[in-house]
CSV table of C-alpha atoms in Angstrom, one decimal:
chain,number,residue,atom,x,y,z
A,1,UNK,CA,0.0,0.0,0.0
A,2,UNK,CA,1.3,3.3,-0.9
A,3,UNK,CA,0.2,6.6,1.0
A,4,UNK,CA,0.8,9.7,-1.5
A,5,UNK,CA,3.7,11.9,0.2
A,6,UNK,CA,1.6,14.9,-0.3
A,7,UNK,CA,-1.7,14.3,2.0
A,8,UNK,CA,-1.8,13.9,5.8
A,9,UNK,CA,-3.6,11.3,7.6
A,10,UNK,CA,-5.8,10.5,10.8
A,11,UNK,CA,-6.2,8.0,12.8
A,12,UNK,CA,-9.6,7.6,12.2
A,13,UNK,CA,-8.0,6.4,8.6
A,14,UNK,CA,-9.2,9.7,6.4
A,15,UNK,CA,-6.8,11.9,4.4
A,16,UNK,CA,-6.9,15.2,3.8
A,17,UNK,CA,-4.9,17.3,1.2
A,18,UNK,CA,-3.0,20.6,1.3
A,19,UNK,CA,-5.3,23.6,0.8
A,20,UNK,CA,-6.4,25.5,-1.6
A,21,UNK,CA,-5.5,29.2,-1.8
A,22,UNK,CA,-9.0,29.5,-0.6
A,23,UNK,CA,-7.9,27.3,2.7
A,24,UNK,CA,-9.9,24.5,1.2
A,25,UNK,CA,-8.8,21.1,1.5
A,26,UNK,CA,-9.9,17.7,-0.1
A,27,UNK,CA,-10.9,14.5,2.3
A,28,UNK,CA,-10.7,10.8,2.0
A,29,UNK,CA,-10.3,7.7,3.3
A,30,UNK,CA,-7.4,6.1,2.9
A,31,UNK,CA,-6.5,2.8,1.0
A,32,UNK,CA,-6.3,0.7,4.1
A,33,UNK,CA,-9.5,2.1,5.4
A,34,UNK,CA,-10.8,0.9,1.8
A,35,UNK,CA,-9.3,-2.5,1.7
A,36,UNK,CA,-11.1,-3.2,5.2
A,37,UNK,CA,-14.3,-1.9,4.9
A,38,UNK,CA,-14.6,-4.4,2.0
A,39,UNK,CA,-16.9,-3.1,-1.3
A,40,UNK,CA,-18.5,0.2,-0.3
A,41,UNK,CA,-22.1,0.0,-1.6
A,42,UNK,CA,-23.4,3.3,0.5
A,43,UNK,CA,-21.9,6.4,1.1
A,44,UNK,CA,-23.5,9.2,3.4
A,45,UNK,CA,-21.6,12.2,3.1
A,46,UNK,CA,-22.0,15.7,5.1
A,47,UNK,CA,-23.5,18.1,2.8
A,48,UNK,CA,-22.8,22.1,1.9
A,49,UNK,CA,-23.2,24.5,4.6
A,50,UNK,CA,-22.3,21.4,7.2
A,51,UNK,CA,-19.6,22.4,9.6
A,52,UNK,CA,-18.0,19.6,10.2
A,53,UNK,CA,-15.7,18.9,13.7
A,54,UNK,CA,-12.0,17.3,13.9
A,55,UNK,CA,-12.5,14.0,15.5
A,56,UNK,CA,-16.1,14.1,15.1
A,57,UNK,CA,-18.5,11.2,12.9
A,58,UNK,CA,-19.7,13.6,10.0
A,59,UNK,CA,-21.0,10.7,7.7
A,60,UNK,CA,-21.4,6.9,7.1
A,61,UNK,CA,-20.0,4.6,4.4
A,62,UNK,CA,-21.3,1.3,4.5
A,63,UNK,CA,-20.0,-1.9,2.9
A,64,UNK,CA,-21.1,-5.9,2.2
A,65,UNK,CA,-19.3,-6.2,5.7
A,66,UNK,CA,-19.9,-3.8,7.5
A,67,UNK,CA,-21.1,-0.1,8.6
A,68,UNK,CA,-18.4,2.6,9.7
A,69,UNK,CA,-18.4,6.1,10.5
A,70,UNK,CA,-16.9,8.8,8.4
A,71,UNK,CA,-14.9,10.8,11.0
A,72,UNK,CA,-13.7,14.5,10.2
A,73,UNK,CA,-9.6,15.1,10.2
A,74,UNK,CA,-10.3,18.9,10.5
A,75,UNK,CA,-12.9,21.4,11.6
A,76,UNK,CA,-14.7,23.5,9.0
A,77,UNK,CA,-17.5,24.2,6.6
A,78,UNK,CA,-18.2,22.0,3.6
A,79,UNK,CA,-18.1,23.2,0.4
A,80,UNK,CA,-18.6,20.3,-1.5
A,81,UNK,CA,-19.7,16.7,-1.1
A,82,UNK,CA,-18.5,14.0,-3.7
A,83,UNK,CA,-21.5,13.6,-6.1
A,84,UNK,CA,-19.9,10.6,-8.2
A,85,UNK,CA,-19.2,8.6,-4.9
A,86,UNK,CA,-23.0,9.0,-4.0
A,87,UNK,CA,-24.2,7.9,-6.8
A,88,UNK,CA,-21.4,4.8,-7.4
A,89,UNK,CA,-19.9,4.3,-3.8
A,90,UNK,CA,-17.4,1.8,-5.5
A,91,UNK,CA,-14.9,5.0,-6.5
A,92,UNK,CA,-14.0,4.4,-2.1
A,93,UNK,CA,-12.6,1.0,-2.9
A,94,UNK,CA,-11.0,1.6,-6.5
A,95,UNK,CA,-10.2,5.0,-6.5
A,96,UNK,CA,-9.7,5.9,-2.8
A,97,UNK,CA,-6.8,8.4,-3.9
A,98,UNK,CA,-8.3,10.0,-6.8
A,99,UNK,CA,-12.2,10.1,-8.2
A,100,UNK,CA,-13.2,8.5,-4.1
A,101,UNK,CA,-12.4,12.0,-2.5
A,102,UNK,CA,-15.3,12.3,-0.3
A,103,UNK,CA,-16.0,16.2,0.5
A,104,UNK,CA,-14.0,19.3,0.4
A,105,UNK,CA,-13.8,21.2,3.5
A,106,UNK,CA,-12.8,25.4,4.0
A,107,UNK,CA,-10.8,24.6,7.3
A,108,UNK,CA,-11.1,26.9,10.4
A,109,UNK,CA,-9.3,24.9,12.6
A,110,UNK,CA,-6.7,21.6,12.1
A,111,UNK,CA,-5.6,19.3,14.8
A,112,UNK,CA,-1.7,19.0,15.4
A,113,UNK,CA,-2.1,15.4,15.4
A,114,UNK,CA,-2.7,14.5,11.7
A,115,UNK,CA,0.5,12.1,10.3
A,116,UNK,CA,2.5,12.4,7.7
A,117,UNK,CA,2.4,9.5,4.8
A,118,UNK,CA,5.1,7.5,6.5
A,119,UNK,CA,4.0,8.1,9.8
A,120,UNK,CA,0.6,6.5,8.8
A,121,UNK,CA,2.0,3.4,7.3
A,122,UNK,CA,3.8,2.6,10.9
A,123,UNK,CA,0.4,3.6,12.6
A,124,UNK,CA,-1.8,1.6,9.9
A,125,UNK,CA,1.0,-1.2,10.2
A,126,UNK,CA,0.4,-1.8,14.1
């Protein structure tokens, strides 16, 4: 499993990337989070105007195994909510880097504790 360099990670298994110049920021979940959730056949994501909290359940993906709750890595307002993963929640498991983003979040405030790409491997590693 490979962890792009450029995001940083939770512990709650999302990823979020650098901002915009607007101090917007893209979230995820991360490959490993993907892998063992199993295939993702429901996504509920926060919607527009939702401020989300760091730490905080702001949504649901659910899969043939399970159901898990979409935690926030930062605190903010939503801006956008991934359309495509609504409507085929598959893009989580194949995509989970790319076209699986799940929402896009102006950030007010970000925790010190998110982890860099390697430091996520050890953590996702045990």
């Amino acid at each position: 499993m490979s962890n792009p360099q450029q995001l940083r990670y939770s512990k709650e298994h999302e990823w979020l990337s650098a901002t915009d110049e607007n101090g917007v920021a893209t979230v995820g979940i991360t490959e490993f989070a993907a892998n063992a959730l199993g295939d993702v056949v429901y996504a509920q994501l926060p919607a527009v105007g939702d401020t989300v909290t760091a730490g905080e359940t702001c949504g649901e993906l659910e899969s043939t195994k399970s159901v898990s709750d979409l935690f926030a890595p930062v605190t903010g307002e939503v801006v956008e909510a991934n359309q495509d993963v609504v409507d085929d929640p598959s893009l989580v498991n194949t995509a989970p880097f790319e076209g699986g983003w799940l929402f896009k979040v102006k950030i007010t405030d970000e925790p010190a504790d998110l982890l860099s790409a390697d430091e996520y491997a050890a953590f996702a590693a045990g």
